[in-house]
Coordinates of C-alpha atoms and ligand atoms in Angstrom, one line a residue:
M1 CA -45.1 28.0 6.2
L2 CA -45.9 26.6 2.8
L3 CA -42.7 24.0 4.1
L4 CA -44.7 23.3 7.0
A5 CA -48.0 22.4 4.8
M6 CA -45.9 20.1 2.8
T7 CA -43.4 18.5 5.0
E8 CA -45.0 15.4 7.2
L9 CA -44.0 14.0 11.0
P10 CA -41.2 11.5 9.8
Q11 CA -43.8 9.4 12.7
E12 CA -46.1 9.7 9.9
I13 CA -43.4 8.7 6.5
I14 CA -42.8 5.3 9.4
R15 CA -46.6 4.5 9.8
I16 CA -47.0 4.5 6.1
K17 CA -43.4 1.8 5.1
R18 CA -45.2 -0.7 8.4
D19 CA -48.0 -0.7 7.1
G20 CA -46.7 -2.6 4.1
G21 CA -47.8 1.1 2.0
A22 CA -45.7 2.3 -1.2
L23 CA -43.7 6.0 -0.5
S24 CA -44.2 9.6 -3.0
Q25 CA -41.2 11.2 -4.0
A26 CA -42.1 13.4 -1.6
Q27 CA -41.9 11.1 0.9
I28 CA -39.4 9.6 -0.3
E29 CA -36.8 13.0 -0.7
Q30 CA -37.8 14.5 2.5
F31 CA -37.0 11.5 4.0
V32 CA -33.1 11.5 2.9
T33 CA -32.7 15.6 3.2
G34 CA -34.5 14.4 6.2
V35 CA -31.3 11.9 7.6
V36 CA -28.9 14.4 6.0
S37 CA -29.8 17.6 8.2
G38 CA -30.8 15.9 11.0
E39 CA -34.8 16.6 10.7
F40 CA -34.9 12.6 10.6
R41 CA -33.2 11.7 14.3
D42 CA -31.1 8.2 13.9
Y43 CA -33.8 6.3 15.6
Q44 CA -36.2 7.3 13.2
S45 CA -34.3 6.8 10.4
S46 CA -33.3 3.1 11.4
A47 CA -37.3 2.5 12.2
L48 CA -38.2 3.4 8.9
L49 CA -35.1 1.2 7.1
M50 CA -36.1 -1.5 9.6
A51 CA -40.1 -1.6 7.8
I52 CA -38.5 -1.2 4.6
V53 CA -36.8 -4.2 4.8
L54 CA -39.3 -5.8 6.4
K55 CA -42.1 -4.5 3.8
G56 CA -40.0 -3.3 0.6
M57 CA -40.8 -1.0 -1.8
T58 CA -41.9 -1.3 -5.2
P59 CA -39.3 -0.8 -8.2
E60 CA -39.7 3.1 -8.9
E61 CA -40.2 4.1 -4.6
T62 CA -36.0 2.0 -5.1
A63 CA -35.7 4.8 -8.2
W64 CA -36.5 7.5 -5.9
L65 CA -34.8 6.5 -3.3
T66 CA -31.7 6.0 -5.2
E67 CA -32.2 9.2 -7.0
A68 CA -32.5 10.6 -3.6
M69 CA -29.2 9.6 -2.5
M70 CA -27.1 10.6 -5.6
R71 CA -28.8 14.0 -5.3
S72 CA -27.9 14.2 -1.4
G73 CA -24.5 15.5 -2.2
R74 CA -22.2 16.6 -5.4
V75 CA -22.9 14.9 -8.5
V76 CA -19.7 14.0 -11.1
E77 CA -20.5 16.0 -14.5
L78 CA -17.6 15.2 -17.5
P79 CA -18.4 16.9 -20.1
E80 CA -14.9 17.5 -21.6
I81 CA -14.8 14.0 -21.7
S82 CA -15.4 12.3 -25.2
R83 CA -14.4 8.4 -24.0
P84 CA -17.6 6.8 -23.3
K85 CA -17.3 7.1 -19.4
V86 CA -17.9 3.0 -17.8
D87 CA -17.7 2.6 -14.7
K88 CA -17.9 -1.4 -12.8
H89 CA -19.3 -2.1 -8.9
S90 CA -18.2 -5.3 -7.4
T91 CA -20.7 -6.8 -5.0
G92 CA -17.2 -7.6 -3.3
G93 CA -15.8 -11.4 -2.8
V94 CA -12.6 -13.2 -1.1
G95 CA -9.3 -12.0 -3.7
D96 CA -12.1 -9.9 -5.7
K97 CA -8.6 -8.0 -7.6
V98 CA -10.8 -7.6 -11.0
S99 CA -11.3 -4.0 -10.6
L100 CA -6.7 -3.1 -10.5
I101 CA -6.6 -5.2 -13.9
L102 CA -9.8 -4.3 -15.4
A103 CA -9.4 -0.6 -15.4
P104 CA -6.0 -0.2 -17.3
L105 CA -7.7 -3.0 -19.7
A106 CA -11.1 -1.1 -20.2
A107 CA -8.8 2.5 -21.0
A108 CA -6.0 1.0 -23.4
V109 CA -9.6 -0.4 -25.4
G110 CA -10.9 2.9 -25.6
L111 CA -13.0 3.7 -22.9
C112 CA -12.9 6.3 -19.9
V113 CA -12.9 4.5 -16.6
P114 CA -13.9 7.0 -13.6
M115 CA -13.5 4.5 -10.4
M116 CA -14.6 5.3 -7.2
S117 CA -14.5 3.3 -4.7
G118 CA -14.7 3.2 -1.1
R119 CA -12.3 1.1 1.7
G120 CA -15.0 -1.1 2.8
L121 CA -15.3 -3.8 5.5
G122 CA -14.3 -6.8 4.5
H123 CA -11.7 -10.0 4.7
T124 CA -9.1 -8.1 3.0
G125 CA -8.8 -4.3 2.1
G126 CA -10.6 -2.9 -0.4
T127 CA -9.6 -1.3 -3.7
L128 CA -8.2 1.6 -2.4
D129 CA -5.8 -0.6 0.0
K130 CA -4.8 -2.7 -1.9
L131 CA -3.4 0.6 -4.7
E132 CA -2.1 2.0 -1.3
A133 CA 1.0 -1.0 -1.4
I134 CA 2.1 0.8 -4.0
P135 CA 4.8 2.8 -2.8
G136 CA 3.4 6.5 -3.0
F137 CA 0.1 5.9 -4.4
S138 CA -3.1 8.7 -3.8
V139 CA -6.6 7.2 -3.5
Y140 CA -7.2 10.8 -3.0
L141 CA -6.9 13.5 -5.7
D142 CA -8.5 17.0 -5.5
D143 CA -11.3 17.5 -8.1
A144 CA -9.4 19.3 -11.0
A145 CA -6.2 17.1 -11.0
Y146 CA -8.7 14.0 -11.2
R147 CA -10.3 15.4 -14.6
Q148 CA -7.3 16.3 -15.9
Q149 CA -5.7 12.9 -15.0
L150 CA -8.9 11.7 -17.0
S151 CA -8.8 13.8 -20.2
A152 CA -5.1 12.2 -20.0
I153 CA -5.3 8.4 -18.7
H154 CA -9.0 7.3 -19.5
Q155 CA -9.0 6.2 -15.8
A156 CA -8.1 6.8 -12.5
M157 CA -9.0 5.4 -8.8
I158 CA -10.4 7.3 -5.8
G159 CA -12.4 7.3 -3.6
Q160 CA -15.3 9.6 -3.2
S161 CA -14.9 13.2 -1.3
A162 CA -16.9 13.5 1.5
D163 CA -19.0 15.8 -0.5
M164 CA -20.2 13.1 -2.2
V165 CA -23.6 10.6 -1.8
P166 CA -23.3 11.8 2.5
A167 CA -26.9 10.4 3.1
D168 CA -25.4 6.6 1.9
R169 CA -22.8 7.0 5.1
K170 CA -25.2 7.8 7.3
L171 CA -27.4 5.1 6.0
Y172 CA -25.5 2.6 6.5
A173 CA -23.7 3.2 9.5
L174 CA -26.8 3.3 10.9
R175 CA -27.8 -0.1 8.4
D176 CA -24.8 -1.5 9.6
V177 CA -25.9 -0.8 13.4
T178 CA -29.1 -1.8 13.4
S179 CA -29.0 -5.5 11.1
T180 CA -31.1 -3.8 7.9
V181 CA -27.8 -3.9 5.9
E182 CA -29.9 -7.4 4.1
S183 CA -32.6 -5.4 2.1
V184 CA -33.0 -5.3 -1.6
P185 CA -33.8 -1.5 -2.6
L186 CA -31.2 0.1 0.6
I187 CA -28.6 -2.4 -0.9
C188 CA -29.8 -1.0 -4.4
A189 CA -30.1 2.9 -3.9
S190 CA -27.1 3.0 -2.0
I191 CA -24.8 0.4 -5.1
L192 CA -26.4 3.5 -7.5
S193 CA -26.3 6.3 -5.7
K194 CA -23.0 5.8 -5.9
K195 CA -22.1 5.3 -9.0
L196 CA -24.5 6.9 -10.5
A197 CA -23.8 10.3 -8.9
E198 CA -19.5 9.7 -11.1
G199 CA -21.3 11.0 -13.8
I200 CA -20.6 7.8 -15.5
D201 CA -22.8 6.9 -19.2
A202 CA -23.1 3.3 -18.3
L203 CA -22.7 1.1 -15.7
V204 CA -21.9 -2.8 -15.6
L205 CA -22.5 -5.3 -12.4
D206 CA -20.5 -8.7 -11.0
V207 CA -23.3 -9.4 -8.5
K208 CA -21.2 -12.4 -6.3
C209 CA -22.5 -15.6 -5.3
G210 CA -21.8 -17.9 -2.8
Q211 CA -20.2 -19.0 -0.1
G212 CA -17.9 -16.2 0.4
A213 CA -19.9 -13.4 -1.2
F214 CA -22.8 -11.2 0.4
M215 CA -25.6 -13.5 -1.3
K216 CA -24.8 -16.7 -0.2
T217 CA -27.2 -17.9 -3.2
E218 CA -28.8 -17.5 -6.9
V219 CA -31.9 -17.2 -6.3
E220 CA -30.4 -14.0 -4.0
A221 CA -27.6 -13.0 -6.8
R222 CA -30.5 -12.6 -9.6
E223 CA -33.2 -11.0 -7.3
L224 CA -30.5 -8.6 -6.8
A225 CA -28.9 -8.4 -10.5
E226 CA -32.3 -7.7 -12.1
S227 CA -33.4 -4.5 -9.5
L228 CA -29.8 -3.3 -9.9
V229 CA -30.2 -3.4 -13.5
R230 CA -34.3 -2.4 -13.8
I231 CA -33.0 0.5 -11.5
S232 CA -30.3 1.7 -13.4
S233 CA -31.6 0.9 -16.0
T234 CA -34.9 3.8 -15.9
M235 CA -32.5 5.7 -14.2
G236 CA -30.9 6.3 -18.3
K237 CA -27.3 4.5 -17.5
P238 CA -28.2 1.2 -19.9
T239 CA -26.7 -1.0 -17.6
T240 CA -25.8 -5.1 -17.6
A241 CA -24.6 -7.1 -14.2
L242 CA -22.8 -10.7 -14.6
I243 CA -23.0 -13.3 -11.7
T244 CA -20.5 -14.6 -10.7
R245 CA -19.2 -17.7 -8.7
M246 CA -17.6 -16.7 -5.7
D247 CA -17.4 -20.0 -3.5
A248 CA -13.0 -20.1 -3.9
P249 CA -11.3 -17.5 -3.9
L250 CA -11.3 -15.4 -7.0
G251 CA -7.5 -16.2 -9.1
A252 CA -4.5 -17.3 -6.5
T253 CA -4.3 -14.4 -4.0
V254 CA -5.6 -13.1 -1.7
G255 CA -4.3 -10.0 0.3
N256 CA -3.3 -6.1 -0.6
A257 CA 0.1 -6.2 -2.3
L258 CA -0.2 -10.0 -2.9
E259 CA -3.6 -9.0 -4.6
V260 CA -1.4 -6.5 -7.0
E261 CA 0.9 -8.6 -7.3
E262 CA -1.9 -11.2 -8.9
A263 CA -3.3 -8.5 -10.7
I264 CA -0.1 -7.1 -12.3
D265 CA 1.0 -10.8 -14.1
C266 CA -2.7 -11.4 -15.5
L267 CA -1.5 -7.3 -17.2
K268 CA 1.9 -9.3 -18.1
G269 CA -0.9 -11.8 -19.6
Q270 CA 0.0 -14.6 -17.1
G271 CA -2.9 -14.9 -14.9
P272 CA -4.9 -17.3 -13.1
A273 CA -7.8 -18.7 -15.8
D274 CA -10.9 -17.7 -13.1
L275 CA -9.7 -13.9 -12.3
M276 CA -8.8 -12.9 -16.8
A277 CA -12.5 -14.8 -17.9
V278 CA -13.7 -12.9 -15.1
T279 CA -12.4 -9.3 -15.8
I280 CA -12.3 -10.0 -19.7
A281 CA -16.2 -10.5 -19.8
L282 CA -17.2 -7.6 -17.7
V283 CA -14.6 -5.9 -19.9
A284 CA -16.6 -6.9 -22.3
E285 CA -19.7 -5.9 -21.6
M286 CA -18.3 -2.2 -20.9
L287 CA -17.4 -2.1 -24.0
C288 CA -20.6 -3.4 -25.5
L289 CA -22.5 -1.2 -23.5
G290 CA -20.1 2.2 -24.0
G291 CA -20.8 1.7 -28.5
L292 CA -17.6 1.1 -28.8
C293 CA -18.6 -3.3 -29.6
E294 CA -21.2 -4.8 -31.1
N295 CA -21.0 -7.9 -29.1
T296 CA -19.3 -10.1 -26.9
A297 CA -17.2 -12.1 -29.1
E298 CA -15.4 -8.4 -31.4
A299 CA -14.8 -7.2 -27.6
T300 CA -13.0 -9.9 -26.4
Q301 CA -10.7 -10.4 -28.8
R302 CA -9.8 -6.5 -29.2
I303 CA -8.9 -6.7 -25.0
Q304 CA -6.7 -9.9 -26.3
A305 CA -5.2 -8.0 -28.4
A306 CA -4.5 -4.7 -25.2
L307 CA -3.2 -7.6 -23.4
D308 CA -0.5 -9.3 -25.9
D309 CA 0.9 -6.2 -27.1
G310 CA 1.4 -4.5 -23.4
S311 CA -0.7 -1.5 -23.6
A312 CA -3.3 -2.9 -21.1
L313 CA 0.0 -2.9 -18.8
A314 CA 1.4 0.1 -19.7
G315 CA -2.0 1.4 -18.9
F316 CA -1.2 0.0 -15.3
R317 CA 2.2 2.2 -15.5
E318 CA 0.5 5.8 -16.3
L319 CA -1.8 4.7 -13.9
V320 CA 0.3 4.0 -11.0
T321 CA 2.8 7.1 -12.5
A322 CA -0.8 9.4 -12.1
Q323 CA -1.7 9.1 -8.8
G324 CA 2.4 9.1 -7.4
G325 CA 3.1 5.5 -6.6
D326 CA 6.1 4.1 -7.9
A327 CA 5.9 2.6 -11.6
S328 CA 8.7 0.2 -10.4
V329 CA 6.6 -2.7 -8.5
V330 CA 5.7 -3.9 -12.1
D331 CA 8.9 -4.6 -12.3
D332 CA 10.0 -5.5 -8.7
Y333 CA 7.1 -7.0 -7.2
S334 CA 9.2 -7.0 -3.5
L335 CA 9.2 -3.0 -3.4
M336 CA 5.1 -3.8 -2.5
P337 CA 5.2 -5.0 1.7
Q338 CA 6.4 -7.8 2.0
A339 CA 5.6 -10.3 5.7
A340 CA 8.0 -11.0 7.8
H341 CA 7.1 -15.3 7.7
T342 CA 6.0 -16.8 5.8
H343 CA 3.9 -21.1 6.2
D344 CA 3.2 -23.6 3.6
I345 CA -0.1 -25.8 4.4
L346 CA 0.4 -29.1 3.0
F347 CA -1.7 -32.5 1.6
A348 CA -1.2 -33.9 4.8
A349 CA -3.3 -38.1 2.8
D350 CA -1.9 -41.3 1.4
S351 CA -3.2 -41.4 -1.8
A352 CA -3.2 -38.3 -4.7
A353 CA -6.4 -36.8 -5.2
Y354 CA -7.8 -34.2 -6.9
V355 CA -8.4 -30.0 -5.3
Q356 CA -12.2 -30.5 -5.1
S357 CA -13.2 -27.0 -3.4
I358 CA -11.7 -23.2 -1.4
D359 CA -14.1 -23.2 0.7
A360 CA -14.2 -19.1 0.3
L361 CA -15.9 -17.4 3.1
K362 CA -13.4 -19.3 5.6
V363 CA -9.8 -17.6 3.5
G364 CA -12.2 -14.6 4.4
E365 CA -11.5 -15.4 7.8
A366 CA -8.5 -16.4 7.6
A367 CA -6.5 -13.3 5.4
R368 CA -9.1 -11.2 8.0
L369 CA -7.0 -12.6 10.9
L370 CA -3.9 -12.8 9.5
G371 CA -4.4 -9.2 9.3
A372 CA -5.1 -8.3 5.7
G373 CA -8.8 -7.0 6.2
R374 CA -10.8 -5.5 8.7
S375 CA -13.3 -6.1 11.7
H376 CA -14.3 -2.3 11.8
A377 CA -14.4 0.9 10.1
E378 CA -11.2 2.5 12.2
A379 CA -8.8 -0.5 12.5
E380 CA -5.3 -0.6 10.7
I381 CA -4.6 -3.4 8.1
D382 CA -1.8 -4.8 7.0
L383 CA -1.0 -4.0 3.5
A384 CA 2.1 -8.2 3.4
V385 CA 0.0 -10.5 4.8
G386 CA -2.6 -12.8 3.3
L387 CA -3.0 -16.1 1.1
R388 CA -1.2 -18.0 -1.9
F389 CA -3.5 -20.7 -2.9
L390 CA -0.4 -23.1 -5.1
K391 CA -3.1 -25.1 -5.8
K392 CA -6.5 -25.3 -6.7
P393 CA -9.7 -26.4 -7.4
G394 CA -9.1 -28.9 -10.0
D395 CA -5.4 -29.5 -9.5
A396 CA -4.0 -33.0 -8.8
V397 CA -3.1 -33.2 -5.9
A398 CA 0.5 -35.6 -4.3
P399 CA 1.0 -36.1 -0.5
G400 CA 3.1 -34.1 1.2
E401 CA 3.1 -31.1 -1.4
A402 CA 2.1 -27.7 -0.7
L403 CA -1.4 -26.6 -1.4
C404 CA -0.9 -23.0 0.4
R405 CA 1.4 -20.8 2.1
I406 CA 0.2 -18.0 4.3
Y407 CA 1.9 -15.0 4.8
Y408 CA 2.1 -14.0 8.3
N409 CA 3.7 -11.2 10.0
Q410 CA 2.1 -11.9 13.9
P411 CA 2.9 -15.5 15.4
A412 CA -0.5 -15.8 16.4
S413 CA -2.0 -14.6 14.0
L414 CA -0.6 -17.9 12.2
A415 CA -1.8 -20.0 14.8
A416 CA -5.6 -18.6 13.9
A417 CA -5.3 -18.6 10.4
Q418 CA -4.2 -22.4 9.8
E419 CA -7.3 -23.3 12.8
R420 CA -9.5 -21.7 9.6
M421 CA -8.1 -23.1 6.5
A422 CA -8.5 -26.9 8.9
H423 CA -10.8 -27.4 6.6
A424 CA -11.1 -25.2 4.0
F425 CA -9.8 -27.1 1.7
S426 CA -12.1 -30.6 -0.3
Y427 CA -11.1 -33.5 -2.3
S428 CA -11.8 -35.1 -5.1
P429 CA -10.3 -39.3 -6.0
Q430 CA -11.9 -38.5 -9.3
P431 CA -11.5 -35.4 -11.7
I432 CA -13.8 -32.9 -11.6
Q433 CA -14.7 -30.4 -13.6
I434 CA -14.5 -26.0 -12.5
P435 CA -17.6 -24.8 -14.0
D436 CA -17.6 -21.4 -15.2
P437 CA -16.6 -18.8 -13.1
V438 CA -19.6 -16.1 -15.0
I439 CA -23.7 -18.2 -14.2
D440 CA -25.7 -15.4 -16.2
R441 CA -25.6 -12.4 -16.8
I442 CA -28.6 -9.5 -16.9
A443 CA -29.6 -6.9 -19.1
T444 CA -32.1 -5.3 -19.8
Q445 CA -35.6 -6.9 -21.5
Ligands
URA1 N1 -22.6 -2.3 -0.9 C1 -22.8 -0.5 0.0 O1 -22.4 -0.2 -0.4 N2 -23.9 -0.6 0.2 C2 -24.9 -1.7 0.8 O2 -26.7 -1.4 1.1 C3 -24.1 -3.3 0.6 C4 -23.2 -3.5 -0.3

């Protein structure tokens, strides 16, 4: 009886949002519990999601939604870990292998990184797929093994278990098929509910902006970054966001095994400038939020030292070994899946020029057509295939020089990728200035 008095009909809750009203915390909790229990039918949840897309949510409603989603399943607590527990989330981009470098680097400078990721639908696989290019690497650890690993080596990179944030799994699947993904409050609640269920003390966000990103313009990226920082901070987790460029692919490779190889190069001190700049900037934010450094200059020095003295690379070996992988990949990249064929795209012009841009979206599509990414959740991916950029924006290129190498297994996929890549590069006759990959930093006021 009491329960009946306290709950409302789903259609009442939908109506309030449809008419532009604000939902109460109780109504939002009823929605989220109803999604998981089935009390809210898929058609009712979809209607409410669409109303949220159209009418928005206040910061308060978004925080309540995040909290309710986070509490829809198991919330990890890690009281036994004494180091600051700080994680990073990226909104995703083409060639974004930052997590693979960042976790061992952050562990080497004194943080604990309890990173849980998804596989996601993307142009290439997610972090978990990339790690699976390492022979033997397991992304599934039980709770005891996960905690033991965090205590021992201060980092873990695993898939979120099925008992965590079930509301997001259900809602994301509905959003995907009802055109209700593009909503700042829904994106915020989805991202933060998953990250805050990890038991972290603080969070750094990499909000990508540009052709190859979810957020195409700076205005959109800033809106999302500000909202993520506001909600996460309101929920008691110090958070900063960096808005970073995603017009061209990040780094020199796109594709799962190729990206692991490049991440290891970065830990050896041989990484491309854009990828290193973004990674170091994010780890510096983590160090400051974790209270281990006063400012980013001090943090950057500490990070550089961990790269120079080999401790970050040693941390990567420890991570791979701890999760069952073969750490000799660090010295021998051929232990990872290798594509059967390669094909170079050449600069077909009469006179020398400078690469002005590489369209990340076209590159992403080419990578997916090669088989590096999924077009639907159950699709198999080919860990070996992808692209390597031999020229990046700002580089000079002479007629006949190779711009990019395509790694492929299926001849038909080469033709499709070549077609996407045909107009991916643009050129300038003059030298060009490459902008800083970090556009802005958003912190709590
Ligand atoms: N990534 C997420 O995890 N959720 C969203 O809603 C969008 C991107």
